[in-house]
Tab-separated table of N, CA, C and O in Angstrom:
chain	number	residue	atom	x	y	z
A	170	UNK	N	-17.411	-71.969	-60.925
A	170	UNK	CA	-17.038	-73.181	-60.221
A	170	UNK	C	-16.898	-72.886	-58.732
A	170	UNK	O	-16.399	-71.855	-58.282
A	171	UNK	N	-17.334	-73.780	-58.093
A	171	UNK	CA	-17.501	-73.825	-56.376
A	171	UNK	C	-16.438	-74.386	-55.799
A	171	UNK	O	-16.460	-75.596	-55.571
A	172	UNK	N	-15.315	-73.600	-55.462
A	172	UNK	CA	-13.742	-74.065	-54.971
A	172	UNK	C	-14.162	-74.659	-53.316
A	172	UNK	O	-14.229	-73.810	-52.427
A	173	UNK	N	-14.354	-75.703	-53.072
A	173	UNK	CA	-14.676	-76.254	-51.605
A	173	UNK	C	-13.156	-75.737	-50.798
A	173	UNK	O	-12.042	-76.219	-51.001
A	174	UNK	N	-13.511	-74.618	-49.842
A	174	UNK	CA	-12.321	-74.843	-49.044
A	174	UNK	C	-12.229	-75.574	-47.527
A	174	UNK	O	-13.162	-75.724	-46.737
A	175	UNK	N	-10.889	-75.964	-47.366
A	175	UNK	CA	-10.850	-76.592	-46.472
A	175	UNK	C	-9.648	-76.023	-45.356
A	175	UNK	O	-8.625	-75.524	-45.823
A	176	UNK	N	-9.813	-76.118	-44.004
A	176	UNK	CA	-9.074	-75.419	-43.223
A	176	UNK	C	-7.383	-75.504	-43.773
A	176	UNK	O	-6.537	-74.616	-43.666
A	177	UNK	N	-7.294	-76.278	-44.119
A	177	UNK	CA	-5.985	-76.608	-44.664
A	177	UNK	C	-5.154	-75.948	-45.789
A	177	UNK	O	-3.952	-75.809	-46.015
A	178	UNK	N	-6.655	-75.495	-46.578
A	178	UNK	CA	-6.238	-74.718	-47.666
A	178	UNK	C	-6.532	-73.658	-47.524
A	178	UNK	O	-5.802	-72.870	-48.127
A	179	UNK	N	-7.669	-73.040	-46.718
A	179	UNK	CA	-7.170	-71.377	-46.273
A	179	UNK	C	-5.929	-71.410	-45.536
A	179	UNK	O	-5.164	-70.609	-46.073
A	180	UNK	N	-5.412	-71.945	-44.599
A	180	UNK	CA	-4.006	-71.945	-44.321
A	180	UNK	C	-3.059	-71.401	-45.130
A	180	UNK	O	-2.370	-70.383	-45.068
A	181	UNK	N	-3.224	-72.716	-46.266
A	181	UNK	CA	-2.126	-72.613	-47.334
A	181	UNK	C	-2.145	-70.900	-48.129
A	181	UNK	O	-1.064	-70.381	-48.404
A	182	UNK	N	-3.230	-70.295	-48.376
A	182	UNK	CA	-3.591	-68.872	-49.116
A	182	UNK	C	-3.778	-68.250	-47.920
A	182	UNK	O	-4.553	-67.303	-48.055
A	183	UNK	N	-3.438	-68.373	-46.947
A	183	UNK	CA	-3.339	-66.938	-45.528
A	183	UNK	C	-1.617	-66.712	-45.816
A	183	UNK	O	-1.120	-65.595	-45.962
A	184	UNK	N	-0.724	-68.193	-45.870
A	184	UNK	CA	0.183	-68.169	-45.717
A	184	UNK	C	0.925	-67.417	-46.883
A	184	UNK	O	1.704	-66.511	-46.588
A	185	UNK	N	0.692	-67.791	-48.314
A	185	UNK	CA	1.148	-67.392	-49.615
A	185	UNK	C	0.928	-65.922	-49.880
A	185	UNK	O	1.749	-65.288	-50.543
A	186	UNK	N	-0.423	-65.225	-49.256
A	186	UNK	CA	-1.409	-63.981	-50.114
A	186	UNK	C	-1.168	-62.758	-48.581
A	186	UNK	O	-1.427	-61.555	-48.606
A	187	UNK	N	-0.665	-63.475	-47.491
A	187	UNK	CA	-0.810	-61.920	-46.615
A	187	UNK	C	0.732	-62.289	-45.329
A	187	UNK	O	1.584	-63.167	-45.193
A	188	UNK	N	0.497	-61.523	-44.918
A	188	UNK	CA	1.859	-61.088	-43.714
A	188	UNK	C	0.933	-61.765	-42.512
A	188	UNK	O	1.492	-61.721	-41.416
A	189	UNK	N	-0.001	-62.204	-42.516
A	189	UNK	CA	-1.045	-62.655	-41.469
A	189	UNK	C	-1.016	-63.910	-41.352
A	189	UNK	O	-0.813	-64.605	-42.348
A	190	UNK	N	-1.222	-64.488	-40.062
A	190	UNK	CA	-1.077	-65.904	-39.796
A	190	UNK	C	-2.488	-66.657	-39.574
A	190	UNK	O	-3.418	-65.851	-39.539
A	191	UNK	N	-2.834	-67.867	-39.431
A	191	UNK	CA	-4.453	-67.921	-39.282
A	191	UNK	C	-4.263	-69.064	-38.096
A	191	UNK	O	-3.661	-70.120	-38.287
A	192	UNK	N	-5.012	-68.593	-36.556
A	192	UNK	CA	-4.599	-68.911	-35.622
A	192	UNK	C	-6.116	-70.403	-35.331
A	192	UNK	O	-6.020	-71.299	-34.492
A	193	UNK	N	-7.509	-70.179	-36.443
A	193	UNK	CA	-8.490	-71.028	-36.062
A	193	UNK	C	-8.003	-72.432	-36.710
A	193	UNK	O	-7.242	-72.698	-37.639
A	194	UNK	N	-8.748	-73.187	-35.844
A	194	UNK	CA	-8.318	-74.674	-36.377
A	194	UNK	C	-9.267	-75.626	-37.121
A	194	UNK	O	-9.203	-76.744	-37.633
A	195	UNK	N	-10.273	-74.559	-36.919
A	195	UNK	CA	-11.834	-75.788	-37.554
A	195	UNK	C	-12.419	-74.711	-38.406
A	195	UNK	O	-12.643	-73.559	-38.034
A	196	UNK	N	-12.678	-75.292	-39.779
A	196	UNK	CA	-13.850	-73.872	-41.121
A	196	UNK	C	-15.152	-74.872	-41.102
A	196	UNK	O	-15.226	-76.069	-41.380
A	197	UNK	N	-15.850	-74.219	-40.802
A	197	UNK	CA	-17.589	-74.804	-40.861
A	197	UNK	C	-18.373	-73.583	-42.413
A	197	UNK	O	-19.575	-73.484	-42.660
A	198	UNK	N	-17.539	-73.048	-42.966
A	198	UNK	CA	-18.556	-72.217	-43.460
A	198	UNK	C	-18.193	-71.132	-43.673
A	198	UNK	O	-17.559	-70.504	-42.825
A	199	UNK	N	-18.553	-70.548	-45.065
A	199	UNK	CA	-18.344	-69.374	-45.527
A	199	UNK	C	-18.549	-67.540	-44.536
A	199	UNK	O	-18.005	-66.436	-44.498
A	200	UNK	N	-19.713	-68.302	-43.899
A	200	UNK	CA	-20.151	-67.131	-42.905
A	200	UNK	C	-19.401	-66.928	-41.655
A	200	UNK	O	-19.510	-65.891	-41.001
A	201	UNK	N	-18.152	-68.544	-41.101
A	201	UNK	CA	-17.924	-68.299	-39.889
A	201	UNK	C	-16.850	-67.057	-39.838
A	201	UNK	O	-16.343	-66.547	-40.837
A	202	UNK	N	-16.684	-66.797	-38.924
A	202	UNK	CA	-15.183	-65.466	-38.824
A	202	UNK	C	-14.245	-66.460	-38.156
A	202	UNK	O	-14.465	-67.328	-37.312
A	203	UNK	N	-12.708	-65.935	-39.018
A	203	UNK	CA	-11.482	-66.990	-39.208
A	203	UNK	C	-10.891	-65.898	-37.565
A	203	UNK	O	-11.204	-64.725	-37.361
A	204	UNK	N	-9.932	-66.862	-36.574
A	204	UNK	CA	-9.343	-65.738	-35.900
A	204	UNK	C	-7.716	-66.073	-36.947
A	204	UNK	O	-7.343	-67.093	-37.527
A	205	UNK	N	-6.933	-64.376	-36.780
A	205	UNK	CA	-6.340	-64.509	-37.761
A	205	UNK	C	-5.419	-63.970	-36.723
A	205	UNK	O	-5.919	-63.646	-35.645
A	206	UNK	N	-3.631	-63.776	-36.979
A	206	UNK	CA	-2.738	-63.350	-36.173
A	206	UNK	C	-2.176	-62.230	-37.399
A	206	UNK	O	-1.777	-62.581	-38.509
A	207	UNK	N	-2.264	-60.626	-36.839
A	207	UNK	CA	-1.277	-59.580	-38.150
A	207	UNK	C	0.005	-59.801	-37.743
A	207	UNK	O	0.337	-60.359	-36.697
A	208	UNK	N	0.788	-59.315	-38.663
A	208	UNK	CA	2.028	-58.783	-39.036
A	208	UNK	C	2.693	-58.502	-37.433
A	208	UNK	O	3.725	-59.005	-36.989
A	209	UNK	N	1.895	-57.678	-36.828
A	209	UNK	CA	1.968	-56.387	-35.787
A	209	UNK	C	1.856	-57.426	-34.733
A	209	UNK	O	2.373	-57.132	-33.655
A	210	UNK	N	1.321	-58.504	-34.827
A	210	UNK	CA	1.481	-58.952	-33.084
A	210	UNK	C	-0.519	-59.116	-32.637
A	210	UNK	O	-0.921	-60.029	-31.916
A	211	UNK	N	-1.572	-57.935	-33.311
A	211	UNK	CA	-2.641	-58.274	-32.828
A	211	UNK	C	-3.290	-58.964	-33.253
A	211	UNK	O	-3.138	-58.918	-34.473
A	212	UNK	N	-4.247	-59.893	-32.892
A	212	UNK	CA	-5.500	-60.848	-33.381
A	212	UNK	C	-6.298	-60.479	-34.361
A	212	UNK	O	-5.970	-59.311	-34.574
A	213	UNK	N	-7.123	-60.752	-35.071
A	213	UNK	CA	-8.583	-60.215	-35.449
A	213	UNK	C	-9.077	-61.089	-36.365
A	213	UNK	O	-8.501	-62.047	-36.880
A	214	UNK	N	-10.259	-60.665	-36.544
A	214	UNK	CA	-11.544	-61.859	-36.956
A	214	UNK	C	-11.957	-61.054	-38.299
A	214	UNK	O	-12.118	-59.833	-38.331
A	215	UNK	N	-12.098	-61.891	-39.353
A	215	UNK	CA	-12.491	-61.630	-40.135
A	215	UNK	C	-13.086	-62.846	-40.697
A	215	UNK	O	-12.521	-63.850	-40.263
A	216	UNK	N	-14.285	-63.156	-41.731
A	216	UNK	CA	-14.684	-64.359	-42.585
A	216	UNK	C	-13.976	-64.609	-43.679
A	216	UNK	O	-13.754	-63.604	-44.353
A	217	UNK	N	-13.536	-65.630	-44.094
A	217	UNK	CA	-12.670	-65.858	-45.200
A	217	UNK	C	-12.979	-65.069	-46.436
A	217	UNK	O	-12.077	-64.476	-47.028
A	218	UNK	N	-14.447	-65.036	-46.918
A	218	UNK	CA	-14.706	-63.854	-47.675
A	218	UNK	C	-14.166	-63.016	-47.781
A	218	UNK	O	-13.550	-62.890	-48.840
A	219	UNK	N	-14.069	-61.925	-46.733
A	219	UNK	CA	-13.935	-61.007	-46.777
A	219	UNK	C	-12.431	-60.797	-46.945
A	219	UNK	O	-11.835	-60.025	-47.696
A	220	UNK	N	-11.934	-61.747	-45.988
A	220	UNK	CA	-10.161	-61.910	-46.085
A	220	UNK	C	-9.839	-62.034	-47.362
A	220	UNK	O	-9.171	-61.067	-47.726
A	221	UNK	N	-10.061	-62.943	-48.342
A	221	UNK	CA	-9.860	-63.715	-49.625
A	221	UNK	C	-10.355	-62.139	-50.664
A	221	UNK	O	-9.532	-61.297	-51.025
A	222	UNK	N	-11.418	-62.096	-50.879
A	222	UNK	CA	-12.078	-61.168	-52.064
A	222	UNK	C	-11.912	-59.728	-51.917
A	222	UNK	O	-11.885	-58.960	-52.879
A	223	UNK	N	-11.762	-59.245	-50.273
A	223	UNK	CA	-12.166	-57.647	-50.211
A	223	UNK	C	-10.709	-57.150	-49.789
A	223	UNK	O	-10.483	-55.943	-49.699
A	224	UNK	N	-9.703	-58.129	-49.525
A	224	UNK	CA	-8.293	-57.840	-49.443
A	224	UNK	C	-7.848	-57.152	-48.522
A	224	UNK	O	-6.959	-56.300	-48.522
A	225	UNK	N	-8.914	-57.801	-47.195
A	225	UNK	CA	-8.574	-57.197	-45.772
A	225	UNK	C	-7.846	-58.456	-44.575
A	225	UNK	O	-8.284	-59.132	-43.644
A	226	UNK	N	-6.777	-58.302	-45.125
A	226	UNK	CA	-5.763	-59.043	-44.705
A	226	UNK	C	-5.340	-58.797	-43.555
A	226	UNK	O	-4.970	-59.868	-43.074
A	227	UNK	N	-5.137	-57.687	-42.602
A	227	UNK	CA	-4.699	-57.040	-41.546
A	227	UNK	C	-5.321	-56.695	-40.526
A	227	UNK	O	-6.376	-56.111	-40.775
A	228	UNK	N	-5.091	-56.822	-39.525
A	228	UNK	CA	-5.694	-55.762	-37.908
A	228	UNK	C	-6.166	-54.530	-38.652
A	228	UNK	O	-5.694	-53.937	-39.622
A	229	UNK	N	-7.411	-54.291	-37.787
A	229	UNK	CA	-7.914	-52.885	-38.096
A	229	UNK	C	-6.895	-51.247	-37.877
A	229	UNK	O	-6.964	-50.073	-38.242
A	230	UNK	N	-5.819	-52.310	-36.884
A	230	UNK	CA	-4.775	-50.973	-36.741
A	230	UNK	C	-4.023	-50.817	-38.115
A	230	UNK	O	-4.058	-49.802	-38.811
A	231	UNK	N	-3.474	-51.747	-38.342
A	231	UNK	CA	-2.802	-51.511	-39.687
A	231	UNK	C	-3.180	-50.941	-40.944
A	231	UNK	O	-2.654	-50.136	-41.712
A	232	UNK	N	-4.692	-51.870	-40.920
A	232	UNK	CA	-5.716	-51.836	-42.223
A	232	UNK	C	-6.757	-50.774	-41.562
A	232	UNK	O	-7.379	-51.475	-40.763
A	233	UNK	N	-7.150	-49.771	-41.495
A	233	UNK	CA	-8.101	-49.044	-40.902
A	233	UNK	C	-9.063	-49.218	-42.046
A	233	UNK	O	-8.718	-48.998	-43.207
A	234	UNK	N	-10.735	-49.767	-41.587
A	234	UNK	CA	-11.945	-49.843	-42.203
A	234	UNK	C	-12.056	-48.693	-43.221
A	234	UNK	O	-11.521	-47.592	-43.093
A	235	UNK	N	-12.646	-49.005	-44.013
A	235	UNK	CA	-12.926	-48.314	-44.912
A	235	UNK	C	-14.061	-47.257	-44.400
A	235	UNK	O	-14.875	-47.588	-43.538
A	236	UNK	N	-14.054	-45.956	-44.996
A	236	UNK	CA	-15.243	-44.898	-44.482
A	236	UNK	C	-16.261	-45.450	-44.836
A	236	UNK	O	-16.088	-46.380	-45.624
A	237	UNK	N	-17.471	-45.183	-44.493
A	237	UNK	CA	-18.807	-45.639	-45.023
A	237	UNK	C	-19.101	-44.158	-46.723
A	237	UNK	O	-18.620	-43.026	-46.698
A	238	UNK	N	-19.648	-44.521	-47.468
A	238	UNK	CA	-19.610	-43.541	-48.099
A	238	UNK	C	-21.114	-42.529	-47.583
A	238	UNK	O	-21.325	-41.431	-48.097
């Protein structure tokens, strides 16, 4: 099933699922990158995808990228 999201409701699951705040005001699309506010005070961009499924919720300071294998 195809869950349509809407800026309103990534809001609502930024707010419930992470320590991160979500600072964009308009979602056009699975591909756009959300700007997001961490825990820590810094910004960063991630696509809801990736935020939602790969459980990268945080600034790259906090959350450091994964190694490439």
């Amino acid at each position: 099933m195809n869950k349509q999201w809407t800026i309103g409701k990534i809001k609502e699951f930024v707010e419930k699922n992470s320590e991160s705040k979500l600072l964009t005001t308009e979602y056009h699309g699975f591909s756009q990158k959300l700007l997001f506010k961490c825990a820590c005070g810094s910004n960063f961009e991630k696509t809801f995808t990736k935020f939602k499924n790969n459980n990268q919720r945080k600034c790259d300071v906090c959350q450091p990228p994964k190694t490439a294998r």
